[in-house]
Tab-separated table of C-alpha atoms in Angstrom:
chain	number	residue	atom	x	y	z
A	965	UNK	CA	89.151	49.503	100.105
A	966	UNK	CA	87.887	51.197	96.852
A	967	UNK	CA	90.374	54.066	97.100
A	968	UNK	CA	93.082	51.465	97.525
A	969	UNK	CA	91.734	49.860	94.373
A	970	UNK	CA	91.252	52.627	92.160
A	971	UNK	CA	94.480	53.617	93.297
A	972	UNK	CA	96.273	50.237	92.332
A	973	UNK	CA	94.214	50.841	88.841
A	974	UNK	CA	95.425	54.757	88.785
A	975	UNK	CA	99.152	53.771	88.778
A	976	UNK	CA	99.185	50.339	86.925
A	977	UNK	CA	97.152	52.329	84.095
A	978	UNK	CA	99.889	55.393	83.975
A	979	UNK	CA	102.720	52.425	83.965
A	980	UNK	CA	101.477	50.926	80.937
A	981	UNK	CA	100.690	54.366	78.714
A	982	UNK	CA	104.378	55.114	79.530
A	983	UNK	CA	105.643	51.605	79.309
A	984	UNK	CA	103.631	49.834	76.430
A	985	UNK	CA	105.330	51.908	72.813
A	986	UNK	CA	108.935	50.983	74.891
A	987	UNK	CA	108.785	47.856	71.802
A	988	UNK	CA	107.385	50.545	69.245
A	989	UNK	CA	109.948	53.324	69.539
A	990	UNK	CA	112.886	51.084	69.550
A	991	UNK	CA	112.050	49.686	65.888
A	992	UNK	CA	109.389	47.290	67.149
A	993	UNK	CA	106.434	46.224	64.520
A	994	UNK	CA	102.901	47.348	65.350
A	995	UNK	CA	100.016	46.295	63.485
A	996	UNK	CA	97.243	48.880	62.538
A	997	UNK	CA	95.097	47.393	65.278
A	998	UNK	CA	97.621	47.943	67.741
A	999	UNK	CA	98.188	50.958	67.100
A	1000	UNK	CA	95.024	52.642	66.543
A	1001	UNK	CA	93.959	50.976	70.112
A	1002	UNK	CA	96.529	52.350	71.747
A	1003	UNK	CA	96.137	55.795	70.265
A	1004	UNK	CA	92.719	55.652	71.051
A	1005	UNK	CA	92.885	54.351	75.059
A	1006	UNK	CA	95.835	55.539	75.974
A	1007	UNK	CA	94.952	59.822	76.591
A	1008	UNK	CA	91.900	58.590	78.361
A	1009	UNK	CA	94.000	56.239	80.588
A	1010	UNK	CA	96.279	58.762	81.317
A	1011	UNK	CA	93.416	61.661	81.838
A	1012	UNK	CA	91.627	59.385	84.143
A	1013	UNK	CA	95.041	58.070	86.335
A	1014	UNK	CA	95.614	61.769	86.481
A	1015	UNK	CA	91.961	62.552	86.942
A	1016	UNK	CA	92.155	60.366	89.843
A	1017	UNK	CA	95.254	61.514	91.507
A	1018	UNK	CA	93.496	65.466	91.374
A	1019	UNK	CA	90.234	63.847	93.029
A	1020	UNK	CA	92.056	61.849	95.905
A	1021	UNK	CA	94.392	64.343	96.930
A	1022	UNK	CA	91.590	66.503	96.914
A	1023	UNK	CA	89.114	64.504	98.593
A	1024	UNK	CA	91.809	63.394	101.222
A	1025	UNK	CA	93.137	59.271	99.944
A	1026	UNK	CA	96.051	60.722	98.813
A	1027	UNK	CA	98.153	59.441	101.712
A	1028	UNK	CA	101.925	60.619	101.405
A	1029	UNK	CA	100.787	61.907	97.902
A	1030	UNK	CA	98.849	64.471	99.571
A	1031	UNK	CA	101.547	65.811	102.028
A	1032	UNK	CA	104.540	65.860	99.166
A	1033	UNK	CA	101.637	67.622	96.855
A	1034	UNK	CA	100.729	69.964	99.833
A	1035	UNK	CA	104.611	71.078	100.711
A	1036	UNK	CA	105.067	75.008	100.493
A	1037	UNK	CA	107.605	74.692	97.822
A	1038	UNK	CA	104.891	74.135	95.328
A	1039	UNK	CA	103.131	77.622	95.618
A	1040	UNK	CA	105.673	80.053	94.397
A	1041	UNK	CA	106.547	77.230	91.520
A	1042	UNK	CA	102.494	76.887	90.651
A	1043	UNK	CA	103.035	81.058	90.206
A	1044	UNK	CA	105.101	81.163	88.274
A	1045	UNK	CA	104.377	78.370	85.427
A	1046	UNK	CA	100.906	79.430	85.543
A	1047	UNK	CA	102.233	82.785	84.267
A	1048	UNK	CA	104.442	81.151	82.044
A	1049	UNK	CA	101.764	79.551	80.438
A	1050	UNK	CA	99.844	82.526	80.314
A	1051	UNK	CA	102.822	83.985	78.323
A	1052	UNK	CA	104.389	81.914	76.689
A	1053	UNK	CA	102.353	82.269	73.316
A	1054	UNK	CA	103.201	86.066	73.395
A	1055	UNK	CA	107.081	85.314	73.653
A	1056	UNK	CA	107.083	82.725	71.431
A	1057	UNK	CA	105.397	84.723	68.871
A	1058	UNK	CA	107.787	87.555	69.406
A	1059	UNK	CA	111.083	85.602	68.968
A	1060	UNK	CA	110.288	83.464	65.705
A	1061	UNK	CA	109.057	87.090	64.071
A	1062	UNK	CA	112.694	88.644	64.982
A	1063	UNK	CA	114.715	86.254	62.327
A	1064	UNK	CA	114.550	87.834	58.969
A	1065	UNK	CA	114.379	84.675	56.699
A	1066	UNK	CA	111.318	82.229	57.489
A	1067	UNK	CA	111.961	78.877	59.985
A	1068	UNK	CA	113.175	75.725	58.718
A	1069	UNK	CA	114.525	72.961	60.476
A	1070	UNK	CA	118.759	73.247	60.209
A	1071	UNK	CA	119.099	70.465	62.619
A	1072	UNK	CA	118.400	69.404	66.519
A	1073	UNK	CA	120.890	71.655	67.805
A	1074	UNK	CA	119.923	74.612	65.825
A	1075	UNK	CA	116.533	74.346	66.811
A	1076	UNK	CA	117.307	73.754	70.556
A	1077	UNK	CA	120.124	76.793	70.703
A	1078	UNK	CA	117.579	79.430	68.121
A	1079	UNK	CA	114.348	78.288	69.017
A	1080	UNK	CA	113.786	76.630	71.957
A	1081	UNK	CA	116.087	77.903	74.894
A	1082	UNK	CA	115.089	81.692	73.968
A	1083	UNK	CA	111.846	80.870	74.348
A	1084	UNK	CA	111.974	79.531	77.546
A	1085	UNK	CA	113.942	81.906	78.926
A	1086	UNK	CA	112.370	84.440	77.895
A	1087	UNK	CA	108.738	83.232	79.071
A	1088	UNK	CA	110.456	82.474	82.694
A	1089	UNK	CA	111.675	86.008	82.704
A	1090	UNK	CA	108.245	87.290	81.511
A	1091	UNK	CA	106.635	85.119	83.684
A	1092	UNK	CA	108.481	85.587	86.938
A	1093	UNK	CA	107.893	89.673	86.114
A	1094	UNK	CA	104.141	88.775	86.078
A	1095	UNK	CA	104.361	87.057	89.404
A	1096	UNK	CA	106.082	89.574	91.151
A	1097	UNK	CA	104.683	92.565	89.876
A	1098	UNK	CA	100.784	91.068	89.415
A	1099	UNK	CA	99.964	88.075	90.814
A	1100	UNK	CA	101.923	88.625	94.106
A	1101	UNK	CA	100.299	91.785	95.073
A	1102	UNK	CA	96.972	90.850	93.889
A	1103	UNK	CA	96.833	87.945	96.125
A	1104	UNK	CA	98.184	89.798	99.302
A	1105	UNK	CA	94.946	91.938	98.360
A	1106	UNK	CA	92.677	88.725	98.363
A	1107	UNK	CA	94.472	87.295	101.237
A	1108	UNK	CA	93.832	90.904	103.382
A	1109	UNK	CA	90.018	91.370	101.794
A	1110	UNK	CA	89.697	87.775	102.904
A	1111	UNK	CA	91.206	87.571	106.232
A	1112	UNK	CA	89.224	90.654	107.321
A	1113	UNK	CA	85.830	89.126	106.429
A	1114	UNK	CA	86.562	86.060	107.852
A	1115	UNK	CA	87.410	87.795	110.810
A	1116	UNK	CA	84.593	89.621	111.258
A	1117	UNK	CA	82.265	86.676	110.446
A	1118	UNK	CA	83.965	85.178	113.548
A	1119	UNK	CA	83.483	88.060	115.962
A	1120	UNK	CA	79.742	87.897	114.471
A	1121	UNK	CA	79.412	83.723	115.097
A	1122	UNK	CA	81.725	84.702	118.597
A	1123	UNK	CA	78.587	87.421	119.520
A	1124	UNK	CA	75.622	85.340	118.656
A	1125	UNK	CA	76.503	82.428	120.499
A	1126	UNK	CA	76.781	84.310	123.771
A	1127	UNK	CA	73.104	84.534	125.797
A	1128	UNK	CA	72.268	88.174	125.868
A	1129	UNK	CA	73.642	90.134	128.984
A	1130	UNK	CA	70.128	90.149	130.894
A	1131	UNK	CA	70.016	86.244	131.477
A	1132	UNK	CA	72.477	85.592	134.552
A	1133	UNK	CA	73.500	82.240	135.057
């Protein structure tokens, strides 16, 4: 009953962050008040409908959430934009130093065409090298470090729960 409720809260809270500056963007008046609450409420509301997603999934009230968030797709995609995050700084830096005369704003598409699609190609390219050649291998390492422990913690659990070979049944 709570889950369901902070759930109902989680979603009608994200709804109105997105939905509430639909007035103010299309030429609407706001006054200071109005503005400054929003500003103020609205990254908490959305860091605690978020906050709450990450905890019920987690915790298991995610419901359907929890099996489209838990679909192998997700792992190879989680790879590789954690890499491009880890990156992206590096090849962002690296492309606004090549231009010779210092950045100014020509216009939308200049910006989008010069700027912005290098970048993110780029990062991807950096970042899908990263996964491949270091994240990849590094968790087959984890995974084989891991499996062998766990392994052997069984066979141990597996041999201590049998009676010693002297008692007969």
């Amino acid at each position: 009953l709570a889950a369901g409720a902070l759930w109902i809260a989680a979603v009608a809270t994200a709804f109105t962050v997105i939905l509430v500056p639909y007035d103010y963007q299309n030429g609407g008046y706001w006054t200071p008040l109005e503005r400054a609450s929003y500003y103020s409420f609205s990254r908490l509301g959305w860091a605690l409908s978020v906050g709450w997603v990450v905890f019920a999934v987690n915790r298991g009230y995610g419901g359907l959430i929890t099996r489209f968030m838990s679909l192998k797709f997700w792992i190879p995609l989680g790879r590789l934009t954690y890499c491009s995050y880890l990156c992206h700084m590096l090849v962002a830096n690296y492309v606004f130093r090549l231009g010779t005369a210092s950045i100014h704003y020509d216009g939308l598409w200049d910006m989008y065409v010069h700027g912005i699609v290098p970048v993110l190609l780029l990062t991807f390219l950096f970042a899908l090298a990263m996964t491949l050649f270091f994240e990849l291998p590094a968790a087959r390492i984890e995974a084989m470090f891991f499996s062998r422990k766990a392994v052997e913690q069984k066979k141990d659990r597996k041999m201590s729960s049998e009676p010693p070979a002297y008692i007969k049944f």
